[in-house]
XYZ file of C-alpha atoms in Angstrom:
697
model
C -25.560 25.870 3.243
C -23.255 23.599 5.095
C -20.492 24.035 2.601
C -20.627 27.480 3.008
C -20.813 27.652 6.890
C -17.387 25.465 6.819
C -15.446 27.655 4.039
C -15.870 30.615 6.788
C -15.569 28.532 9.445
C -11.999 27.513 7.773
C -11.224 31.501 7.180
C -11.768 32.628 9.979
C -9.229 30.020 12.187
C -6.838 30.096 9.446
C -6.693 34.258 10.712
C -6.925 33.269 14.013
C -3.912 30.718 14.163
C -1.536 33.096 11.547
C 0.684 34.216 14.489
C 0.600 30.993 16.738
C 1.584 28.611 13.392
C 4.474 31.068 12.596
C 5.906 30.156 16.028
C 5.035 26.592 15.829
C 7.185 26.880 12.095
C 10.498 26.653 14.091
C 10.031 24.800 17.043
C 8.735 21.640 18.613
C 6.287 20.330 16.202
C 8.919 19.377 13.653
C 10.804 17.561 16.170
C 7.436 15.281 15.678
C 8.946 13.998 12.466
C 11.782 11.976 14.571
C 11.087 8.252 13.952
C 11.304 5.181 15.893
C 13.784 2.923 14.062
C 14.418 5.519 11.176
C 17.200 5.154 8.433
C 17.807 6.872 5.308
C 14.850 6.112 3.665
C 11.229 4.306 4.235
C 10.734 1.786 1.359
C 7.064 0.861 -0.172
C 5.240 -1.373 3.038
C 7.875 0.515 5.445
C 5.766 1.151 8.466
C 7.450 3.786 10.501
C 6.049 5.775 13.837
C 6.720 8.458 15.836
C 8.642 7.745 19.143
C 5.558 9.550 21.347
C 2.354 7.334 19.415
C 1.643 5.259 21.931
C 3.814 1.893 20.015
C 4.997 -0.441 22.363
C 8.666 -1.410 20.151
C 9.383 -5.157 21.400
C 13.127 -4.076 21.360
C 12.238 -1.899 24.127
C 11.211 -4.940 26.565
C 14.290 -6.867 25.916
C 13.362 -8.791 21.839
C 16.666 -8.460 20.323
C 15.892 -9.656 16.604
C 18.482 -10.911 15.613
C 18.101 -14.718 14.228
C 19.686 -16.129 17.252
C 18.715 -15.122 21.081
C 15.353 -16.706 21.490
C 12.904 -13.959 21.769
C 9.892 -15.657 22.996
C 9.837 -14.741 26.724
C 10.422 -10.948 25.670
C 7.654 -10.903 23.264
C 4.896 -12.886 24.914
C 5.737 -10.456 27.693
C 4.433 -7.926 25.670
C 2.136 -9.102 24.420
C 0.359 -10.007 27.987
C 1.021 -6.505 28.737
C -0.135 -4.869 26.341
C -3.515 -6.559 25.348
C -7.274 -5.951 25.768
C -7.143 -6.256 29.533
C -5.018 -3.194 29.701
C -6.548 -1.654 26.716
C -9.137 1.525 27.137
C -11.946 -1.069 25.432
C -11.062 -4.227 23.441
C -11.714 -2.715 20.254
C -8.866 -0.374 21.267
C -5.772 -2.631 20.294
C -1.855 -1.450 21.375
C 0.227 -1.803 18.496
C 3.108 -3.567 19.162
C 5.993 -3.185 16.912
C 8.645 -4.990 15.727
C 11.201 -3.347 14.103
C 13.271 -4.525 11.031
C 14.745 -8.100 11.859
C 14.937 -12.056 12.382
C 13.180 -12.814 15.765
C 13.361 -16.398 16.695
C 11.062 -18.170 19.278
C 10.461 -21.873 20.260
C 6.926 -21.181 21.179
C 4.101 -20.343 19.860
C 3.616 -16.267 20.480
C -0.227 -15.168 22.656
C -1.022 -12.591 24.427
C -1.807 -14.410 27.589
C -2.334 -11.772 30.838
C -1.674 -12.270 34.237
C -4.920 -13.956 35.768
C -6.193 -14.962 31.965
C -5.997 -18.586 30.807
C -6.730 -17.854 27.448
C -4.942 -15.552 24.851
C -6.213 -12.053 24.765
C -7.776 -10.072 22.152
C -7.139 -6.091 20.977
C -2.946 -6.640 19.354
C -1.946 -5.246 16.736
C 1.699 -7.138 15.307
C 3.291 -4.557 12.798
C 6.153 -5.186 11.433
C 8.598 -2.541 9.947
C 8.594 -4.325 6.337
C 7.611 -7.633 5.511
C 10.301 -9.257 3.730
C 12.670 -7.470 6.837
C 10.796 -8.143 9.813
C 10.810 -12.124 10.117
C 9.468 -14.172 12.913
C 10.748 -17.459 12.796
C 10.323 -21.008 15.038
C 13.991 -22.466 16.040
C 14.273 -25.627 14.102
C 12.903 -29.151 16.034
C 11.146 -27.040 18.709
C 9.178 -28.868 21.244
C 5.405 -29.310 20.477
C 5.637 -28.577 16.773
C 6.398 -32.372 15.486
C 3.121 -33.540 14.813
C 1.586 -32.998 11.584
C -2.084 -34.323 13.046
C -1.846 -31.777 16.153
C -1.829 -28.365 14.483
C 0.625 -25.881 16.931
C 0.362 -22.191 15.608
C 3.674 -19.642 15.313
C 1.445 -16.653 16.408
C -2.073 -17.068 18.085
C -4.526 -14.101 18.131
C -7.140 -14.225 21.074
C -10.406 -13.716 22.187
C -12.689 -13.480 25.441
C -13.768 -16.249 27.935
C -11.954 -18.299 24.926
C -14.837 -17.552 22.532
C -13.618 -17.645 18.510
C -16.426 -15.002 17.774
C -15.054 -12.415 20.378
C -11.899 -11.993 19.067
C -12.424 -8.094 18.700
C -9.234 -5.995 16.802
C -7.170 -8.215 16.132
C -4.203 -7.341 13.526
C -1.374 -8.778 12.319
C 0.136 -6.649 9.683
C 3.810 -6.153 7.244
C 5.963 -9.174 8.247
C 7.021 -12.867 7.391
C 6.432 -15.527 9.742
C 8.638 -18.541 8.810
C 8.240 -22.117 10.729
C 12.210 -23.259 10.445
C 12.918 -26.410 9.485
C 12.108 -29.868 11.471
C 8.632 -28.474 12.674
C 5.528 -30.683 10.332
C 3.178 -29.819 12.899
C 3.504 -25.581 12.297
C 1.149 -23.206 11.228
C 1.804 -19.930 11.074
C -1.629 -18.049 12.143
C -4.717 -19.214 14.362
C -6.340 -16.166 13.475
C -9.116 -15.337 16.238
C -10.943 -12.658 15.063
C -14.567 -10.882 15.366
C -16.282 -7.625 14.512
C -13.042 -6.051 12.573
C -9.874 -7.075 12.847
C -6.946 -7.595 9.283
C -4.150 -9.586 8.383
C -2.435 -7.339 5.661
C 0.866 -7.786 4.109
C 1.915 -10.881 6.131
C 4.187 -14.246 3.862
C 4.169 -17.107 5.844
C 6.780 -19.738 5.083
C 6.656 -23.246 5.372
C 11.033 -23.213 6.097
C 11.042 -27.146 5.718
C 12.775 -28.240 2.730
C 9.892 -30.683 1.855
C 7.294 -28.279 2.860
C 5.710 -29.336 5.564
C 3.963 -27.822 8.130
C -0.049 -27.870 8.702
C -1.625 -24.700 8.556
C -0.094 -21.779 7.149
C -3.510 -19.550 8.312
C -6.076 -21.053 10.465
C -9.836 -19.656 11.647
C -11.717 -22.033 13.939
C -15.477 -21.614 15.487
C -17.882 -18.879 15.348
C -14.531 -16.387 14.205
C -15.838 -13.619 11.869
C -15.979 -11.233 10.388
C -11.955 -10.382 9.337
C -10.446 -9.092 6.354
C -7.276 -10.812 5.057
C -5.135 -8.708 2.330
C -1.927 -9.225 0.475
C -1.102 -12.273 1.982
C 1.526 -15.113 0.458
C 1.406 -18.590 2.107
C 4.152 -21.032 1.142
C 4.017 -24.974 1.803
C 2.097 -26.363 4.516
C -0.567 -29.027 4.184
C -3.481 -26.181 3.337
C -3.023 -22.854 3.264
C -5.997 -21.543 4.476
C -7.938 -23.910 7.070
C -11.037 -22.530 7.971
C -13.587 -24.504 10.301
C -16.886 -23.623 11.841
C -20.109 -22.185 9.759
C -21.254 -18.917 11.614
C -19.815 -15.528 10.196
C -18.232 -15.121 7.054
C -14.255 -14.280 6.475
C -13.419 -11.791 3.530
C -10.282 -12.609 1.399
C -7.929 -9.966 -1.298
C -4.978 -10.367 -3.010
C -4.220 -13.627 -1.582
C -1.121 -15.922 -3.061
C -1.370 -19.469 -2.125
C 1.806 -22.330 -3.373
C 2.351 -25.414 -3.111
C 0.354 -26.637 -0.927
C 0.107 -30.752 0.193
C -3.499 -31.439 0.382
C -5.619 -28.441 -0.672
C -4.915 -24.208 -1.190
C -8.080 -23.373 0.821
C -10.203 -25.463 3.204
C -13.769 -24.442 3.948
C -15.951 -26.710 6.207
C -19.119 -24.944 5.952
C -18.566 -20.949 6.680
C -19.078 -18.220 4.066
C -15.260 -17.264 2.418
C -15.546 -14.986 -0.854
C -11.448 -14.575 -2.000
C -10.775 -11.356 -4.183
C -7.914 -11.327 -6.534
C -6.651 -15.532 -5.493
C -3.789 -16.750 -7.171
C -2.181 -20.505 -6.531
C 0.247 -22.868 -7.954
C 1.474 -26.225 -7.401
C -0.279 -30.013 -7.489
C -2.951 -29.453 -4.603
C -6.671 -28.426 -5.496
C -7.828 -25.244 -5.138
C -10.403 -25.336 -2.401
C -12.212 -28.687 -1.014
C -15.395 -28.635 1.071
C -16.873 -31.868 2.818
C -19.830 -29.667 4.704
C -23.038 -28.727 2.032
C -22.549 -25.366 4.234
C -19.827 -24.399 2.931
C -20.046 -20.902 0.626
C -17.100 -19.604 -1.285
C -16.702 -16.585 -3.688
C -14.267 -16.672 -5.780
C -13.063 -13.906 -8.226
C -10.268 -12.909 -9.789
C -8.816 -16.221 -10.352
C -5.568 -17.227 -11.423
C -4.878 -20.876 -10.684
C -2.417 -23.411 -12.254
C -2.437 -26.968 -11.065
C -0.296 -30.135 -12.123
C -2.779 -32.376 -12.736
C -5.746 -34.268 -10.756
C -8.520 -31.871 -10.051
C -9.151 -28.725 -9.918
C -11.961 -28.700 -6.792
C -12.278 -31.360 -4.198
C -16.031 -31.615 -3.263
C -17.343 -34.200 -1.533
C -21.520 -32.605 -0.998
C -23.217 -29.733 -3.198
C -21.916 -27.052 -1.593
C -22.122 -23.429 -3.451
C -19.767 -22.259 -5.513
C -19.630 -18.695 -7.418
C -16.851 -17.812 -9.869
C -16.118 -15.153 -11.913
C -12.393 -13.770 -13.608
C -11.639 -16.513 -13.260
C -8.574 -18.780 -15.997
C -7.912 -22.256 -14.407
C -5.482 -24.875 -16.303
C -3.203 -27.456 -15.870
C -5.880 -29.984 -13.926
C -7.515 -32.934 -15.459
C -10.798 -32.457 -14.084
C -13.193 -29.541 -12.625
C -14.330 -31.676 -9.514
C -13.490 -34.563 -7.462
C -17.272 -35.707 -6.334
C -15.513 -38.274 -4.431
C -18.021 -40.778 -2.612
C -20.777 -38.228 -2.447
C -21.131 -36.721 -5.566
C -20.715 -32.700 -5.627
C -23.646 -33.361 -8.104
C -22.215 -30.407 -10.868
C -19.119 -30.528 -12.449
C -17.063 -26.515 -12.360
C -15.180 -25.335 -15.494
C -11.891 -24.495 -15.958
C -9.573 -23.009 -18.361
C -11.801 -19.540 -18.712
C -14.466 -18.801 -16.821
C -16.920 -15.385 -16.952
C -19.009 -15.559 -14.156
C -20.713 -19.532 -13.488
C -22.236 -20.490 -9.773
C -22.834 -24.258 -8.781
C -27.109 -24.062 -7.816
C -30.121 -22.137 -8.754
C -30.364 -18.959 -11.574
C -31.112 -15.656 -12.013
C -34.000 -13.533 -9.843
C -34.879 -10.626 -11.203
C -34.035 -8.863 -14.789
C -30.338 -10.203 -16.170
C -28.598 -13.007 -15.653
C -25.035 -11.816 -14.260
C -23.725 -9.541 -12.266
C -22.723 -5.531 -12.980
C -19.327 -6.178 -13.133
C -18.370 -2.439 -12.245
C -15.007 -1.703 -12.500
C -12.920 -2.812 -9.008
C -10.136 -0.279 -7.994
C -7.437 -1.189 -5.045
C -7.831 1.342 -2.336
C -4.901 3.651 -2.001
C -2.226 2.639 0.538
C 0.296 5.336 2.181
C 3.209 4.487 3.744
C 5.065 7.046 6.440
C 8.725 7.230 4.858
C 12.092 9.131 6.556
C 10.565 12.170 5.229
C 7.321 12.258 5.882
C 6.365 15.117 8.196
C 4.428 14.315 11.351
C 2.030 16.382 13.244
C 1.266 15.430 17.339
C -1.993 16.847 17.984
C -0.733 16.954 21.339
C 1.810 19.816 20.309
C -0.876 21.867 19.884
C -3.563 21.333 23.296
C -4.959 18.430 22.598
C -5.222 16.071 25.946
C -5.465 12.479 25.765
C -8.231 11.218 28.949
C -9.536 14.400 30.398
C -12.698 14.062 29.019
C -12.316 17.826 27.716
C -12.836 19.542 24.401
C -10.072 18.704 22.116
C -11.625 19.757 19.062
C -10.260 23.627 18.803
C -6.190 22.138 18.796
C -7.430 19.145 16.812
C -8.304 22.235 14.324
C -4.922 24.157 14.592
C -2.958 20.383 14.198
C -5.086 20.168 10.701
C -4.589 23.408 9.599
C -0.188 23.215 10.200
C -0.260 20.242 8.161
C -2.116 21.779 5.593
C 0.758 24.560 5.206
C 3.461 21.751 5.374
C 2.602 20.099 2.274
C 4.025 16.813 0.774
C 3.521 13.825 2.479
C 2.021 15.318 5.709
C 0.542 12.602 9.056
C -1.937 14.015 11.463
C -1.356 11.733 14.923
C -3.128 10.949 17.814
C -0.988 9.198 20.267
C -2.651 6.456 21.942
C -5.841 7.546 24.478
C -8.977 8.501 24.316
C -10.091 12.427 22.466
C -13.039 14.540 23.136
C -14.375 16.220 20.078
C -17.965 18.219 20.237
C -17.252 20.252 17.293
C -16.403 20.091 14.480
C -13.205 19.804 12.104
C -11.698 20.060 8.649
C -9.291 18.524 7.454
C -8.050 20.511 4.167
C -5.211 20.096 1.323
C -1.717 18.717 2.877
C -2.728 16.513 4.962
C -1.953 13.132 3.543
C -3.087 11.284 6.755
C -4.896 11.767 9.656
C -3.451 8.537 11.804
C -5.364 8.013 15.116
C -3.135 4.958 16.056
C -6.008 3.398 17.255
C -6.877 5.547 20.018
C -10.541 6.342 20.591
C -12.811 9.873 19.256
C -15.535 10.576 21.792
C -18.160 13.923 22.190
C -21.233 14.407 24.369
C -23.506 14.366 21.898
C -21.580 11.679 19.347
C -22.730 13.918 16.474
C -19.209 15.954 16.344
C -18.328 15.638 12.231
C -14.584 14.352 11.182
C -15.212 16.605 7.669
C -12.304 16.123 4.937
C -12.916 18.772 2.434
C -9.962 18.718 -0.245
C -9.341 19.312 -3.626
C -9.611 17.190 -6.787
C -6.039 15.060 -7.404
C -5.512 15.040 -3.346
C -6.223 12.072 -1.535
C -6.232 12.149 2.322
C -6.416 8.937 4.468
C -8.891 8.484 7.615
C -6.977 4.804 9.663
C -6.854 3.458 12.779
C -9.451 4.891 14.989
C -12.403 3.540 17.587
C -15.275 6.393 16.343
C -18.278 8.071 18.039
C -18.508 10.895 15.551
C -18.870 11.726 12.102
C -16.281 11.365 9.680
C -17.873 13.472 6.311
C -16.732 12.926 2.905
C -16.831 16.631 1.400
C -14.373 16.484 -0.810
C -13.003 16.438 -4.305
C -10.582 14.717 -3.643
C -10.209 10.835 -3.001
C -10.313 10.109 1.016
C -9.790 6.527 2.537
C -11.272 5.195 5.086
C -9.667 2.243 6.846
C -10.097 0.359 10.058
C -12.640 1.953 12.265
C -14.447 0.989 14.917
C -17.474 1.246 17.228
C -19.613 -0.788 20.124
C -22.597 -1.606 21.039
C -24.016 1.992 21.870
C -23.311 3.917 18.348
C -23.019 3.311 15.086
C -19.379 4.437 12.959
C -21.762 6.967 11.198
C -19.763 7.390 7.636
C -21.033 9.598 4.935
C -20.455 11.693 2.310
C -22.061 15.192 1.645
C -24.519 16.289 -0.706
C -21.439 18.081 -2.763
C -18.844 15.618 -2.502
C -17.328 14.580 -6.153
C -14.212 12.561 -5.287
C -13.946 8.775 -5.188
C -14.645 6.960 -2.072
C -12.736 4.035 -0.084
C -14.246 2.296 2.781
C -12.283 -1.245 4.149
C -12.653 -2.694 7.100
C -14.928 -0.938 9.255
C -17.164 -1.984 11.982
C -19.167 -3.541 13.820
C -22.228 -0.770 13.675
C -21.034 0.874 10.782
C -23.801 2.964 9.267
C -22.746 4.321 6.070
C -24.136 6.644 3.558
C -23.578 7.886 -0.292
C -25.191 10.743 -0.862
C -24.055 12.331 -4.041
C -22.818 11.303 -7.509
C -19.979 9.410 -6.713
C -17.698 6.263 -7.400
C -17.422 3.955 -4.110
C -15.774 0.758 -2.920
C -16.160 -0.733 -0.040
C -14.755 -3.601 1.397
C -15.227 -5.957 4.075
C -17.633 -3.866 6.320
C -19.109 -5.389 8.967
C -22.891 -3.548 9.474
C -24.164 -5.743 11.925
C -27.133 -3.811 12.901
C -27.091 -0.571 10.905
C -28.217 0.728 7.016
C -26.597 1.321 4.121
C -27.861 4.040 1.730
C -26.661 4.510 -2.012
C -28.316 7.315 -2.969
C -26.961 8.220 -6.757
C -23.722 6.868 -6.283
C -21.975 4.457 -8.177
C -20.379 1.588 -5.299
C -18.301 -1.774 -5.925
C -19.457 -3.492 -1.828
C -17.261 -6.232 -1.572
C -17.453 -8.448 2.057
C -20.360 -7.297 4.500
C -21.593 -8.388 7.642
C -25.015 -8.868 9.291
C -26.596 -10.143 12.462
C -30.377 -9.716 13.425
C -31.203 -6.942 13.790
C -32.674 -7.286 17.066
C -31.944 -3.691 19.022
C -31.501 -2.813 22.275
C -34.949 -1.593 22.307
C -36.376 -4.871 21.738
C -36.776 -3.515 17.394
C -36.364 -5.854 14.843
C -37.063 -3.624 12.072
C -34.150 -4.764 8.931
C -31.550 -1.592 8.309
C -31.389 -2.220 4.582
C -28.904 -2.318 1.409
C -30.798 1.036 0.016
C -30.476 2.121 -3.443
C -32.098 4.582 -4.949
C -32.809 7.693 -7.175
C -30.175 6.117 -10.263
C -27.648 5.089 -7.697
C -26.181 1.763 -9.288
C -24.874 -0.880 -6.483
C -23.043 -3.737 -6.859
C -23.342 -6.303 -3.921
C -21.149 -9.500 -3.562
C -20.503 -11.839 -0.791
C -22.336 -10.614 1.732
C -23.435 -12.632 4.978
C -26.421 -11.846 6.230
C -27.222 -14.171 9.272
C -30.621 -13.756 11.319
C -29.114 -15.730 14.505
C -31.906 -17.023 16.666
C -34.022 -13.591 15.885
C -37.489 -14.273 14.430
C -38.585 -11.973 11.896
C -41.342 -11.085 9.731
C -42.468 -9.726 6.674
C -43.491 -5.852 8.683
C -39.799 -5.530 9.486
C -38.391 -5.054 5.603
C -36.438 -6.293 2.905
C -32.730 -7.210 3.088
C -32.430 -5.038 -0.182
C -34.529 -2.236 -1.288
C -34.042 -0.600 -4.758
C -35.852 2.110 -5.532
C -35.746 3.504 -9.163
C -32.437 2.279 -8.885
C -29.936 -0.798 -10.222
C -28.752 -3.535 -7.918
C -26.783 -7.236 -8.246
C -26.440 -8.911 -5.921
C -25.043 -12.017 -4.516
C -25.691 -13.101 -0.653
C -25.872 -15.930 1.747
C -26.529 -16.317 5.667
C -27.391 -19.116 8.282
C -30.621 -20.677 8.857
C -30.824 -21.724 12.780
C -34.178 -23.176 15.183
C -35.118 -19.810 16.052
C -35.246 -18.682 20.370
C -38.876 -20.498 21.065
C -39.143 -22.475 18.410
C -39.323 -22.721 14.529
C -36.801 -21.073 11.226
C -35.284 -17.429 12.395
C -35.303 -16.434 8.986
C -35.379 -12.912 6.761
C -38.756 -14.304 4.948
C -38.201 -10.971 3.245
C -35.615 -10.910 1.629
C -35.917 -8.292 -1.274
C -37.871 -5.160 -2.547
C -37.467 -2.854 -5.999
C -40.207 -0.572 -7.075
C -39.924 1.253 -10.338
C -41.746 3.931 -11.553
C -44.206 3.613 -8.230
C -44.533 -0.424 -8.853
C -43.279 -2.737 -6.112
C -41.651 -6.601 -7.158
C -41.098 -8.429 -4.143
C -38.456 -11.614 -3.511
C -39.725 -13.424 -0.416
C -37.550 -16.169 1.439
C -39.022 -19.372 -0.675
C -37.794 -18.037 -3.489
C -33.876 -18.474 -2.454
C -31.408 -21.534 -2.089
C -31.625 -23.725 1.408
C -29.078 -25.800 1.917
C -29.767 -28.510 4.611
C -27.791 -31.252 6.328
C -28.555 -34.541 7.628
C -28.849 -35.781 10.408
C -28.808 -32.488 12.015
C -31.302 -30.314 10.868
C -29.859 -27.486 12.052
C -28.152 -25.058 11.191
C -29.060 -24.346 7.640
C -27.606 -21.953 4.580
C -29.218 -19.525 2.531
C -28.017 -18.288 -0.563
C -28.969 -15.563 -2.952
C -27.073 -16.571 -6.098
C -27.852 -13.771 -8.038
C -31.001 -10.693 -7.913
C -30.850 -8.200 -10.121
C -32.864 -5.613 -11.190
C -33.042 -2.017 -12.878
C -31.425 -0.979 -16.355
C -33.641 -2.188 -18.356
C -36.882 -0.234 -20.388
C -39.423 -1.894 -18.124
C -39.382 -4.124 -14.556
C -40.293 -7.807 -15.657
C -41.828 -10.656 -13.119
C -38.864 -11.701 -10.425
C -38.628 -15.739 -10.935
C -36.151 -18.109 -10.278
C -34.804 -19.074 -13.359
C -32.644 -22.093 -12.988
C -33.333 -25.808 -11.005
C -30.340 -26.304 -7.821
C -28.371 -29.027 -6.937
C -29.146 -32.431 -4.999
C -29.392 -31.984 -1.428
C -30.908 -28.814 -1.693
C -34.474 -27.328 -0.189
C -35.644 -24.653 -2.526
C -39.243 -23.628 -1.764
C -39.673 -21.402 -5.173
C -42.442 -19.262 -6.273
C -43.653 -16.866 -9.479
C -45.052 -13.716 -9.794
C -45.864 -12.180 -6.243
C -48.053 -9.791 -4.788
C -46.230 -5.903 -3.745
C -46.476 -6.761 0.093
C -47.664 -3.462 1.570
């Protein structure tokens, strides 16, 4: 019924707008295709923006980019002027654009605004082309000479000095080079929280001997964040992560010629999908038992020594790994890791615990890359304000936005509808049709009086629509036979980012880097791939689809109204969900069995690996998840409780602890079996176990 209504709305709008659209065909809208820094042709990986998109060009503020002029002051002035202190909310980053060139700097680039004594969040630094947009540190720069005192070239910021308030920080599409004579130089100090990404970035130690501190450093309580298609060459450590709470999600990472280790994980949950390492250093170094590391699709080539340097029994998961050139799997050091790590070709292996449920391996669904679209010199740009949308005035922009989308659909080719930076009000549904390749909100905010307006994507088989870069107070609905990509969507504590499919959708769905409070609902038999999702306190439902879900984050489920009811990973009605590397932290909240399970599977299939923190609860006692999973098949219930998962505890301090669900698998077998833990854990591990359970009711 809903689709019929949408169809009649579309036909009416097209007839009503024919006259005005003819006028626009030869008029001002075609001028929107004029680019900032336009060239004869765009290359894959280029970022181009229209001149009226609200993008801040560093060259317009005095940066030169000639490799000779010191651009530090000019760039920092731009970063200081355009960040969360001047944006419309912390989850609304300004886009700071670096056209092609070499930007010579002599100090850290950070968004420190007047009146603040620390770098601020809400900054998106994006280059025109990764290889041809270079930020290079001057040789022998002051303050970058001590390898034991790292100083970074780029520093993203936070609120009040809290690492976990580095909201909406992005670094994209550029190269960072440490120059010569800077052994203490690091590439990016990345404060990130809730949502943010480093994407298509190359970080290079320019010194002949590869010296430098850390290519990418993450500290304290930062997370969740997404790091995608990043190459790091040289440095003592390629990726250096400190702290225990929260997680960082990595995908398609290349680490080459590190001196100490490719990856250092002190105590966080880190997940890598698509990891390539080359050089003499170990793949991974850990020295605290809280460190939890997932490594999938790994190609690691060493030159002797140990593949892993692990001084305590922290949790490691390997899948589809090829590890060669090392003398041993693990250097156990003084404390002794308590296990060996296989090398060669590794199908699936984990360091502690056994399987829980009905299978001894994960589902291993097909993994597809998220489709990318890069605007180029022949892209058709359509500006919603040219059709009457007025940002920041609170009036309903839906009719104007629909006109812009209709016009764009008639253009065909690579057409992008864009929202110049601001706040737009949509109180009515709008529809994206065939011919619209991308809707780029430019990190604008969408608001509505009722919060229920739908941004409905309805395209034909073979079409692809990218919906990107928005702070969202509406529902984005996939109702397509074509492919829909939803990327970089944020929300706040007052409302969820609601992303869902209609019952008639048949096309593939890709969702990447969304949150906080991302509520996702798959309501049809489609294939979906989810990456770096920050649900925080919101549910996920797979009702009949097939979903690969990589990198999830939730916090305590306690809401403003005091309810602690858990919003689960729900798979039902024949759905199939493969859930990998979720980080599920209760913080200090005391949850009970009555709050419900983290995973709920009803006549469906699920495999899950997950972890989280356990802390001392408010008022004393454990703050943890007492009810891990419930499986219902043919009306019969099987339950998994806290005592059936693994606990890692450090001494002398008891808090925090790490809990790990090594592999939980249910469904796709003739009859359900009793849930049981099938293997023992390693040393220094407190694992409370149980056998068959009376269903919790």
